[in-house]
Amino acid sequence: MSETFQLDGKDIPFAPGQTVLQAALSAGHYIPHLCYHPEFKPHGSCKVCTVKIGGRTAASCTLPAQSGLKVESNSEEMNALRHTLVQMLFAEGNHFCPSCEKSGNCALQALGSDLGVMTAGFRHFYPDRPVDASHPDILLDFNRCILCELCVRASCEVDEKCVFALSGRGITKHLVVNATSGKLADTDIALTDKAMQVCPVGVILKKRVGFAVPIGQRRYDQRPISAQALDDAPRPPTGSGVCQACEE
Amino acid sequence: VRQVLIDCGAENTLAVQISGPSGVCIGANEFDRVLAFEDLATAGAFMVFDESRDMFEVAHNFAHFFAHESCGFCTPCRVGTAMLKATMDKIAAGHGTQYDLREIDQLNHILLQSAHCGLGHTACNPTLDTLKRFRPTYERRLKSLDFEPAFDLDGALATARRMTGRDDAGAHLKTETES
């Protein structure tokens, strides 16, 4: 790895094919992100990882690293943008941190806390999103969905089941379950699936284990999300990447 | 632009929207501008509005159009176009304030910086263009207050009234306009 680009004035080495975000995380440098996951192909939808390169902005998770790039990430302007994007996500769904089982383990909450988001700043949408409690062991609380597609990707690329999908468009876009009934009970999802582990917020929950780890001792209670960059360095996926269910 | 208006027989023209909702909206004092890549780039669309039109209503309509057209892939456009629509609805309903006009500016900034595609980048254009050129049509709808919540406190009690079967004066909150 001889080639480097600059991130906020620091030289970051990169391997061919890496994106700016992947190279930065591998080198232990944090760029805020939400829909990126170390094991999956970058998606580029949440836009939280947006950085500035030569006066233009781009999502660093999908921007190929190139020698000599001058990337500006930890600036007042970019953090203000991320602040507003996180506020938009909070206003879009129904997020009630104090009563949420994922509090302390939630990437959206941790990111908000890191960026100093104190209020949603915008009028809440209060969408009507009924929960799916049909499965004996798993609860789906769609109220908290941020449409990052991590469960969609995990279920398809690793579990090869394609249990989840996004449907609809615009603000009515929502997570759906791929079953004729639309209910999770009618899918072959299992507790051991990758899709069970990747939700950054509190949509996909295991039943009857609520608050097993007390609030205060959870992942982001220990260290802020920005101090956990290396945990998100790219690593090979556990699955084949080819889905048998949808042949994609 | 003036030549095109003459050629198509347009009379009493108030504004021209060039290149569709994402394009540029110009007023009568700019009709000598040129349709060209260097000045007013056009994708072939040329919409003429005469003086009977209310340019706020036009922009309001376009805001609904963008919210409807957003595919919902990226956060800024999915949420931003819905917020723009809600803000324009709020102004149309007579609850708008200066705060809402500033919020539109902020939304535009966010969408320009971070939307995934051109739809999001340009979603605020018709609002900003008409705001720049036809500001009075917005301002006469605004309340003079600096901030006015879009939340309707009395409206929120409708469910409770329905459940209790009450609809007397005591079950309603006095609003500012009534008092």
CSV table of C-alpha atoms in Angstrom, one decimal:
chain,number,residue,atom,x,y,z
A,1,MET,CA,0.0,0.0,0.0
A,2,SER,CA,2.1,2.8,-1.3
A,3,GLU,CA,-0.6,5.1,-2.5
A,4,THR,CA,-2.2,7.6,-0.1
A,5,PHE,CA,-4.8,10.4,-0.1
A,6,GLN,CA,-5.3,13.1,2.5
A,7,LEU,CA,-8.1,13.2,5.1
A,8,ASP,CA,-8.2,16.4,7.0
A,9,GLY,CA,-4.5,16.9,6.4
A,10,LYS,CA,-3.4,13.3,7.4
A,11,ASP,CA,-2.0,10.8,4.9
A,12,ILE,CA,-4.3,7.7,4.6
A,13,PRO,CA,-2.9,4.7,2.8
A,14,PHE,CA,-5.4,2.7,0.7
A,15,ALA,CA,-5.6,-0.6,-1.2
A,16,PRO,CA,-6.8,-0.6,-4.8
A,17,GLY,CA,-10.6,-0.8,-4.9
A,18,GLN,CA,-11.2,0.7,-1.4
A,19,THR,CA,-13.5,3.6,-1.0
A,20,VAL,CA,-12.5,6.7,1.0
A,21,LEU,CA,-14.5,5.6,4.0
A,22,GLN,CA,-13.1,2.0,4.0
A,23,ALA,CA,-9.5,3.3,3.8
A,24,ALA,CA,-10.1,5.8,6.5
A,25,LEU,CA,-11.7,3.3,8.9
A,26,SER,CA,-8.9,0.7,8.2
A,27,ALA,CA,-6.4,3.3,9.2
A,28,GLY,CA,-8.4,4.0,12.4
A,29,HIS,CA,-9.7,7.4,11.2
A,30,TYR,CA,-13.4,7.9,11.9
A,31,ILE,CA,-15.9,9.4,9.4
A,32,PRO,CA,-19.4,9.4,10.7
A,33,HIS,CA,-21.6,6.8,8.9
A,34,LEU,CA,-24.8,4.9,9.3
A,35,CYS,CA,-25.8,2.7,6.3
A,36,TYR,CA,-22.3,1.4,5.8
A,37,HIS,CA,-21.4,-2.0,7.2
A,38,PRO,CA,-17.8,-3.5,7.1
A,39,GLU,CA,-19.1,-6.8,5.6
A,40,PHE,CA,-21.3,-5.4,2.8
A,41,LYS,CA,-21.0,-3.5,-0.4
A,42,PRO,CA,-21.4,0.2,0.3
A,43,HIS,CA,-24.9,1.5,-0.2
A,44,GLY,CA,-24.6,5.2,-0.1
A,45,SER,CA,-28.2,6.1,0.9
A,46,CYS,CA,-28.0,7.7,4.4
A,47,LYS,CA,-25.5,10.4,3.2
A,48,VAL,CA,-24.1,10.9,6.8
A,49,CYS,CA,-20.6,10.1,5.5
A,50,THR,CA,-20.6,13.0,3.1
A,51,VAL,CA,-17.2,14.7,2.7
A,52,LYS,CA,-15.9,17.6,0.8
A,53,ILE,CA,-13.3,17.1,-2.0
A,54,GLY,CA,-12.1,20.1,-3.9
A,55,GLY,CA,-15.3,22.1,-3.3
A,56,ARG,CA,-17.7,19.3,-4.2
A,57,THR,CA,-19.4,16.9,-1.8
A,58,ALA,CA,-19.7,13.2,-2.1
A,59,ALA,CA,-20.7,10.2,0.1
A,60,SER,CA,-17.3,8.8,1.2
A,61,CYS,CA,-18.6,5.2,1.5
A,62,THR,CA,-19.1,5.0,-2.3
A,63,LEU,CA,-16.3,7.4,-3.4
A,64,PRO,CA,-13.3,5.3,-4.7
A,65,ALA,CA,-10.0,6.3,-3.0
A,66,GLN,CA,-7.6,7.9,-5.4
A,67,SER,CA,-4.0,9.0,-4.9
A,68,GLY,CA,-3.6,12.6,-4.0
A,69,LEU,CA,-7.3,13.3,-3.1
A,70,LYS,CA,-7.7,16.0,-0.5
A,71,VAL,CA,-10.7,15.0,1.6
A,72,GLU,CA,-12.3,17.3,4.2
A,73,SER,CA,-14.4,15.5,6.7
A,74,ASN,CA,-14.1,16.8,10.3
A,75,SER,CA,-15.1,20.3,9.4
A,76,GLU,CA,-17.8,22.5,10.9
A,77,GLU,CA,-19.6,22.5,7.5
A,78,MET,CA,-19.7,18.7,7.1
A,79,ASN,CA,-20.6,18.1,10.7
A,80,ALA,CA,-23.4,20.6,10.4
A,81,LEU,CA,-24.7,18.7,7.4
A,82,ARG,CA,-24.5,15.4,9.3
A,83,HIS,CA,-26.2,17.0,12.2
A,84,THR,CA,-29.2,18.0,10.0
A,85,LEU,CA,-29.3,14.6,8.3
A,86,VAL,CA,-29.5,12.8,11.7
A,87,GLN,CA,-32.2,15.3,12.8
A,88,MET,CA,-34.2,14.4,9.6
A,89,LEU,CA,-34.0,10.7,10.4
A,90,PHE,CA,-35.3,11.4,13.9
A,91,ALA,CA,-38.1,13.5,12.6
A,92,GLU,CA,-39.0,10.9,10.0
A,93,GLY,CA,-39.6,7.9,12.2
A,94,ASN,CA,-41.0,7.4,15.7
A,95,HIS,CA,-37.9,7.4,18.0
A,96,PHE,CA,-38.4,7.3,21.7
A,97,CYS,CA,-35.0,6.6,23.1
A,98,PRO,CA,-35.9,6.4,26.8
A,99,SER,CA,-38.2,3.4,26.3
A,100,CYS,CA,-36.3,1.7,23.5
A,101,GLU,CA,-34.6,-1.6,24.1
A,102,LYS,CA,-31.8,-0.6,21.7
A,103,SER,CA,-30.9,2.6,23.7
A,104,GLY,CA,-27.1,2.5,24.2
A,105,ASN,CA,-26.6,0.1,21.4
A,106,CYS,CA,-28.2,2.2,18.8
A,107,ALA,CA,-26.0,3.7,16.1
A,108,LEU,CA,-28.5,6.5,15.3
A,109,GLN,CA,-28.6,7.5,19.0
A,110,ALA,CA,-24.9,7.3,19.3
A,111,LEU,CA,-24.3,9.4,16.2
A,112,GLY,CA,-26.8,12.0,17.4
A,113,SER,CA,-25.1,12.2,20.7
A,114,ASP,CA,-21.7,12.5,19.1
A,115,LEU,CA,-22.9,15.3,16.7
A,116,GLY,CA,-24.6,17.1,19.5
A,117,VAL,CA,-28.2,16.6,18.3
A,118,MET,CA,-30.4,17.7,21.1
A,119,THR,CA,-33.8,18.0,19.3
A,120,ALA,CA,-35.1,16.8,16.0
A,121,GLY,CA,-35.2,20.4,14.9
A,122,PHE,CA,-38.0,19.8,12.4
A,123,ARG,CA,-41.6,19.0,12.7
A,124,HIS,CA,-42.0,15.2,13.4
A,125,PHE,CA,-43.8,13.2,10.8
A,126,TYR,CA,-45.3,10.7,13.3
A,127,PRO,CA,-45.8,8.0,10.7
A,128,ASP,CA,-48.3,5.2,11.4
A,129,ARG,CA,-46.2,2.1,11.3
A,130,PRO,CA,-47.8,-1.0,13.1
A,131,VAL,CA,-45.3,-3.5,14.6
A,132,ASP,CA,-45.1,-7.1,13.4
A,133,ALA,CA,-45.1,-9.4,16.5
A,134,SER,CA,-46.3,-12.4,14.5
A,135,HIS,CA,-43.0,-14.4,14.8
A,136,PRO,CA,-42.6,-16.4,18.1
A,137,ASP,CA,-39.1,-15.2,18.7
A,138,ILE,CA,-38.6,-12.0,16.8
A,139,LEU,CA,-40.3,-8.6,17.0
A,140,LEU,CA,-40.3,-6.0,14.2
A,141,ASP,CA,-40.8,-2.4,15.3
A,142,PHE,CA,-40.9,-0.5,12.1
A,143,ASN,CA,-41.3,2.8,13.9
A,144,ARG,CA,-37.6,3.0,14.3
A,145,CYS,CA,-36.6,2.1,10.7
A,146,ILE,CA,-34.1,4.4,9.0
A,147,LEU,CA,-34.2,2.6,5.7
A,148,CYS,CA,-30.5,1.8,5.6
A,149,GLU,CA,-31.2,-1.6,4.0
A,150,LEU,CA,-28.6,-3.4,6.2
A,151,CYS,CA,-31.1,-6.2,7.0
A,152,VAL,CA,-32.1,-6.4,3.4
A,153,ARG,CA,-28.4,-6.8,2.4
A,154,ALA,CA,-27.6,-9.2,5.2
A,155,SER,CA,-30.6,-11.4,4.6
A,156,CYS,CA,-29.9,-11.6,0.9
A,157,GLU,CA,-26.1,-11.6,0.7
A,158,VAL,CA,-25.3,-13.7,3.8
A,159,ASP,CA,-28.4,-15.6,4.8
A,160,GLU,CA,-29.5,-16.1,1.2
A,161,LYS,CA,-33.1,-15.8,2.2
A,162,CYS,CA,-34.1,-12.3,1.2
A,163,VAL,CA,-36.5,-12.0,4.1
A,164,PHE,CA,-36.6,-8.2,3.9
A,165,ALA,CA,-37.1,-5.6,1.2
A,166,LEU,CA,-37.9,-1.9,0.8
A,167,SER,CA,-41.1,-1.0,-0.8
A,168,GLY,CA,-42.9,2.2,-1.8
A,169,ARG,CA,-41.3,5.5,-2.8
A,170,GLY,CA,-40.6,9.0,-1.4
A,171,ILE,CA,-41.6,9.5,2.2
A,172,THR,CA,-43.9,6.4,2.0
A,173,LYS,CA,-40.9,4.1,1.5
A,174,HIS,CA,-40.9,1.4,4.1
A,175,LEU,CA,-39.5,-1.9,5.1
A,176,VAL,CA,-41.5,-5.0,4.1
A,177,VAL,CA,-41.3,-8.7,4.8
A,178,ASN,CA,-41.1,-11.0,1.8
A,179,ALA,CA,-44.0,-13.3,2.5
A,180,THR,CA,-47.4,-13.5,0.8
A,181,SER,CA,-49.0,-12.6,4.1
A,182,GLY,CA,-46.4,-9.9,4.8
A,183,LYS,CA,-45.8,-11.4,8.2
A,184,LEU,CA,-42.4,-12.4,9.6
A,185,ALA,CA,-43.9,-15.6,11.0
A,186,ASP,CA,-44.3,-16.8,7.4
A,187,THR,CA,-40.6,-16.5,6.5
A,188,ASP,CA,-37.8,-18.8,7.3
A,189,ILE,CA,-35.8,-16.2,9.3
A,190,ALA,CA,-33.8,-17.7,12.2
A,191,LEU,CA,-32.4,-16.1,15.3
A,192,THR,CA,-28.9,-17.1,14.1
A,193,ASP,CA,-29.3,-15.1,10.8
A,194,LYS,CA,-27.0,-12.2,10.0
A,195,ALA,CA,-30.1,-10.1,9.4
A,196,MET,CA,-30.8,-10.4,13.2
A,197,GLN,CA,-27.5,-8.8,14.1
A,198,VAL,CA,-27.1,-5.8,11.7
A,199,CYS,CA,-30.0,-3.4,12.5
A,200,PRO,CA,-28.3,-0.2,13.6
A,201,VAL,CA,-31.5,0.9,15.4
A,202,GLY,CA,-34.2,-1.0,17.2
A,203,VAL,CA,-36.3,-2.5,14.5
A,204,ILE,CA,-35.3,-6.2,14.6
A,205,LEU,CA,-35.4,-7.4,18.2
A,206,LYS,CA,-35.2,-10.8,19.8
A,207,LYS,CA,-38.2,-11.4,22.0
A,208,ARG,CA,-37.9,-12.0,25.8
A,209,VAL,CA,-34.4,-10.7,26.2
A,210,GLY,CA,-35.3,-7.0,26.8
A,211,PHE,CA,-32.7,-5.0,28.8
A,212,ALA,CA,-30.5,-8.1,29.5
A,213,VAL,CA,-27.6,-5.6,29.6
A,214,PRO,CA,-28.5,-2.6,31.7
A,215,ILE,CA,-28.5,0.9,30.3
A,216,GLY,CA,-25.2,2.5,31.1
A,217,GLN,CA,-23.2,-0.6,30.3
A,218,ARG,CA,-24.0,-0.9,26.6
A,219,ARG,CA,-21.8,-0.5,23.6
A,220,TYR,CA,-22.0,3.3,23.1
A,221,ASP,CA,-22.3,3.9,26.9
A,222,GLN,CA,-18.7,2.7,27.2
A,223,ARG,CA,-17.1,4.7,24.3
A,224,PRO,CA,-18.6,7.2,21.9
A,225,ILE,CA,-19.2,5.8,18.4
A,226,SER,CA,-16.4,8.0,17.0
A,227,ALA,CA,-13.9,6.1,19.1
A,228,GLN,CA,-14.9,2.8,17.6
A,229,ALA,CA,-13.7,3.4,14.0
A,230,LEU,CA,-11.5,0.3,13.8
A,231,ASP,CA,-14.4,-2.0,14.6
A,232,ASP,CA,-15.9,-0.9,11.3
A,233,ALA,CA,-12.9,-1.5,9.1
A,234,PRO,CA,-13.8,-3.6,6.1
A,235,ARG,CA,-13.7,-7.4,6.6
A,236,PRO,CA,-14.7,-10.2,4.4
A,237,PRO,CA,-18.4,-11.1,4.5
A,238,THR,CA,-19.5,-14.3,6.1
A,239,GLY,CA,-21.7,-15.3,3.2
A,240,SER,CA,-21.1,-16.1,-0.4
A,241,GLY,CA,-22.6,-12.8,-1.6
A,242,VAL,CA,-24.9,-14.6,-4.0
A,243,CYS,CA,-28.4,-15.1,-3.0
A,244,GLN,CA,-30.1,-18.4,-3.7
A,245,ALA,CA,-33.6,-17.0,-3.0
A,246,CYS,CA,-33.5,-14.2,-5.5
A,247,GLU,CA,-30.5,-15.2,-7.6
A,248,GLU,CA,-29.0,-11.8,-7.4
B,1,VAL,CA,-37.5,34.6,-24.3
B,2,ARG,CA,-39.5,37.6,-25.4
B,3,GLN,CA,-39.4,36.3,-29.0
B,4,VAL,CA,-40.8,32.9,-28.0
B,5,LEU,CA,-43.6,34.6,-26.0
B,6,ILE,CA,-44.5,36.8,-29.1
B,7,ASP,CA,-44.3,33.8,-31.4
B,8,CYS,CA,-46.7,31.7,-29.3
B,9,GLY,CA,-49.1,34.7,-28.7
B,10,ALA,CA,-48.6,34.9,-24.9
B,11,GLU,CA,-50.3,37.9,-23.4
B,12,ASN,CA,-49.9,39.6,-20.0
B,13,THR,CA,-47.1,37.2,-19.0
B,14,LEU,CA,-46.2,37.2,-15.4
B,15,ALA,CA,-43.5,34.5,-15.4
B,16,VAL,CA,-41.9,31.8,-17.4
B,17,GLN,CA,-40.7,28.5,-16.0
B,18,ILE,CA,-37.9,27.3,-18.2
B,19,SER,CA,-36.7,23.6,-18.3
B,20,GLY,CA,-39.5,22.3,-16.1
B,21,PRO,CA,-39.8,22.5,-12.3
B,22,SER,CA,-36.1,21.8,-11.7
B,23,GLY,CA,-35.2,24.7,-14.0
B,24,VAL,CA,-35.4,28.5,-13.7
B,25,CYS,CA,-38.4,30.7,-13.1
B,26,ILE,CA,-38.0,34.2,-14.5
B,27,GLY,CA,-40.2,37.3,-14.2
B,28,ALA,CA,-41.2,40.0,-16.8
B,29,ASN,CA,-38.1,42.1,-16.2
B,30,GLU,CA,-35.9,39.2,-17.4
B,31,PHE,CA,-37.6,38.3,-20.7
B,32,ASP,CA,-34.7,39.7,-22.7
B,33,ARG,CA,-32.5,36.8,-21.4
B,34,VAL,CA,-31.5,34.3,-24.0
B,35,LEU,CA,-32.3,30.6,-24.3
B,36,ALA,CA,-28.9,29.2,-24.5
B,37,PHE,CA,-26.6,26.8,-22.6
B,38,GLU,CA,-24.7,29.8,-21.3
B,39,ASP,CA,-27.8,31.7,-20.0
B,40,LEU,CA,-31.1,29.9,-19.7
B,41,ALA,CA,-30.4,26.2,-20.5
B,42,THR,CA,-33.6,24.5,-21.6
B,43,ALA,CA,-34.5,20.9,-21.8
B,44,GLY,CA,-37.2,21.9,-24.2
B,45,ALA,CA,-39.8,22.8,-21.6
B,46,PHE,CA,-41.2,26.3,-21.5
B,47,MET,CA,-44.1,27.1,-19.2
B,48,VAL,CA,-45.9,30.4,-19.5
B,49,PHE,CA,-47.9,31.9,-16.6
B,50,ASP,CA,-50.1,35.0,-17.1
B,51,GLU,CA,-51.0,37.6,-14.6
B,52,SER,CA,-54.0,35.7,-13.3
B,53,ARG,CA,-51.7,33.1,-11.8
B,54,ASP,CA,-50.4,33.1,-8.2
B,55,MET,CA,-46.8,32.1,-8.3
B,56,PHE,CA,-46.9,30.8,-4.7
B,57,GLU,CA,-49.5,28.3,-5.8
B,58,VAL,CA,-47.3,27.3,-8.7
B,59,ALA,CA,-44.4,26.6,-6.4
B,60,HIS,CA,-46.7,24.9,-3.9
B,61,ASN,CA,-47.7,22.6,-6.7
B,62,PHE,CA,-44.1,21.9,-7.7
B,63,ALA,CA,-43.2,21.1,-4.0
B,64,HIS,CA,-45.9,18.4,-4.1
B,65,PHE,CA,-44.6,17.2,-7.4
B,66,PHE,CA,-41.0,16.7,-6.1
B,67,ALA,CA,-42.2,15.0,-2.9
B,68,HIS,CA,-44.2,12.6,-5.1
B,69,GLU,CA,-41.4,12.0,-7.5
B,70,SER,CA,-38.7,11.4,-4.9
B,71,CYS,CA,-37.7,7.7,-5.0
B,72,GLY,CA,-36.9,7.6,-1.3
B,73,PHE,CA,-33.4,6.1,-1.6
B,74,CYS,CA,-31.4,8.8,0.1
B,75,THR,CA,-32.2,10.5,3.4
B,76,PRO,CA,-32.0,14.2,2.3
B,77,CYS,CA,-34.3,13.9,-0.6
B,78,ARG,CA,-36.8,11.4,0.9
B,79,VAL,CA,-37.2,13.5,4.1
B,80,GLY,CA,-36.3,16.9,2.6
B,81,THR,CA,-38.9,17.0,-0.2
B,82,ALA,CA,-41.6,15.9,2.3
B,83,MET,CA,-40.5,18.7,4.6
B,84,LEU,CA,-40.6,21.2,1.8
B,85,LYS,CA,-44.1,20.1,0.9
B,86,ALA,CA,-45.2,20.3,4.6
B,87,THR,CA,-43.7,23.8,4.9
B,88,MET,CA,-45.4,25.0,1.7
B,89,ASP,CA,-48.7,23.5,3.0
B,90,LYS,CA,-48.2,25.4,6.2
B,91,ILE,CA,-47.7,28.7,4.4
B,92,ALA,CA,-50.7,28.0,2.2
B,93,ALA,CA,-52.8,27.3,5.2
B,94,GLY,CA,-51.9,30.8,6.6
B,95,HIS,CA,-49.6,29.6,9.4
B,96,GLY,CA,-46.3,30.5,7.7
B,97,THR,CA,-43.7,32.8,9.2
B,98,GLN,CA,-40.2,34.1,8.4
B,99,TYR,CA,-38.9,31.1,10.2
B,100,ASP,CA,-40.4,28.8,7.5
B,101,LEU,CA,-38.8,30.8,4.7
B,102,ARG,CA,-35.4,30.4,6.5
B,103,GLU,CA,-36.2,26.7,6.9
B,104,ILE,CA,-36.7,26.4,3.1
B,105,ASP,CA,-33.2,28.0,2.6
B,106,GLN,CA,-31.7,25.4,5.0
B,107,LEU,CA,-33.4,22.5,3.2
B,108,ASN,CA,-32.1,23.8,-0.1
B,109,HIS,CA,-28.6,23.8,1.3
B,110,ILE,CA,-28.9,20.3,2.7
B,111,LEU,CA,-30.4,18.9,-0.6
B,112,LEU,CA,-27.7,20.6,-2.7
B,113,GLN,CA,-24.9,19.2,-0.6
B,114,SER,CA,-26.1,15.7,-0.1
B,115,ALA,CA,-28.9,14.5,-2.3
B,116,HIS,CA,-28.0,11.4,-4.4
B,117,CYS,CA,-29.3,12.8,-7.7
B,118,GLY,CA,-30.5,15.9,-9.6
B,119,LEU,CA,-34.1,15.5,-8.4
B,120,GLY,CA,-33.0,16.3,-4.8
B,121,HIS,CA,-30.5,18.9,-5.9
B,122,THR,CA,-33.1,21.0,-7.7
B,123,ALA,CA,-36.2,20.2,-5.6
B,124,CYS,CA,-36.1,23.6,-3.9
B,125,ASN,CA,-35.4,25.6,-7.1
B,126,PRO,CA,-39.0,26.6,-7.9
B,127,THR,CA,-39.6,27.7,-4.3
B,128,LEU,CA,-36.4,29.7,-4.1
B,129,ASP,CA,-36.9,31.3,-7.6
B,130,THR,CA,-40.4,32.4,-6.9
B,131,LEU,CA,-39.5,33.5,-3.4
B,132,LYS,CA,-36.7,35.7,-5.0
B,133,ARG,CA,-38.9,37.2,-7.7
B,134,PHE,CA,-42.4,37.1,-6.3
B,135,ARG,CA,-41.8,37.5,-2.6
B,136,PRO,CA,-45.0,39.5,-1.9
B,137,THR,CA,-47.1,36.4,-2.9
B,138,TYR,CA,-45.4,34.6,0.0
B,139,GLU,CA,-45.4,37.4,2.4
B,140,ARG,CA,-49.1,38.2,2.2
B,141,ARG,CA,-49.7,34.7,3.4
B,142,LEU,CA,-47.2,34.9,6.3
B,143,LYS,CA,-48.2,35.8,9.8
B,144,SER,CA,-46.0,38.6,11.2
B,145,LEU,CA,-44.9,36.3,14.1
B,146,ASP,CA,-41.4,35.0,14.0
B,147,PHE,CA,-42.5,31.5,14.7
B,148,GLU,CA,-45.9,29.7,14.5
B,149,PRO,CA,-46.2,26.0,15.2
B,150,ALA,CA,-47.9,24.0,12.5
B,151,PHE,CA,-49.4,21.8,15.3
B,152,ASP,CA,-53.1,22.4,15.8
B,153,LEU,CA,-53.8,21.9,19.5
B,154,ASP,CA,-57.5,21.9,19.2
B,155,GLY,CA,-57.4,19.6,16.2
B,156,ALA,CA,-55.3,17.1,18.2
B,157,LEU,CA,-58.2,16.8,20.6
B,158,ALA,CA,-60.6,15.6,17.9
B,159,THR,CA,-59.9,11.9,18.7
B,160,ALA,CA,-60.6,12.5,22.4
B,161,ARG,CA,-63.9,14.3,21.5
B,162,ARG,CA,-64.9,11.5,19.3
B,163,MET,CA,-64.2,8.9,22.0
B,164,THR,CA,-66.1,10.8,24.6
B,165,GLY,CA,-68.9,11.8,22.3
B,166,ARG,CA,-68.5,15.4,23.3
B,167,ASP,CA,-68.6,18.4,21.0
B,168,ASP,CA,-69.6,21.3,23.3
B,169,ALA,CA,-67.7,24.5,23.8
B,170,GLY,CA,-66.0,23.1,26.8
B,171,ALA,CA,-64.4,20.4,24.7
B,172,HIS,CA,-62.7,22.9,22.4
B,173,LEU,CA,-59.7,25.1,23.0
B,174,LYS,CA,-59.9,28.7,22.1
B,175,THR,CA,-57.6,29.6,19.3
B,176,GLU,CA,-56.0,33.0,18.8
B,177,THR,CA,-58.1,33.9,15.8
B,178,GLU,CA,-61.3,33.3,17.7
B,179,SER,CA,-60.3,35.2,20.9
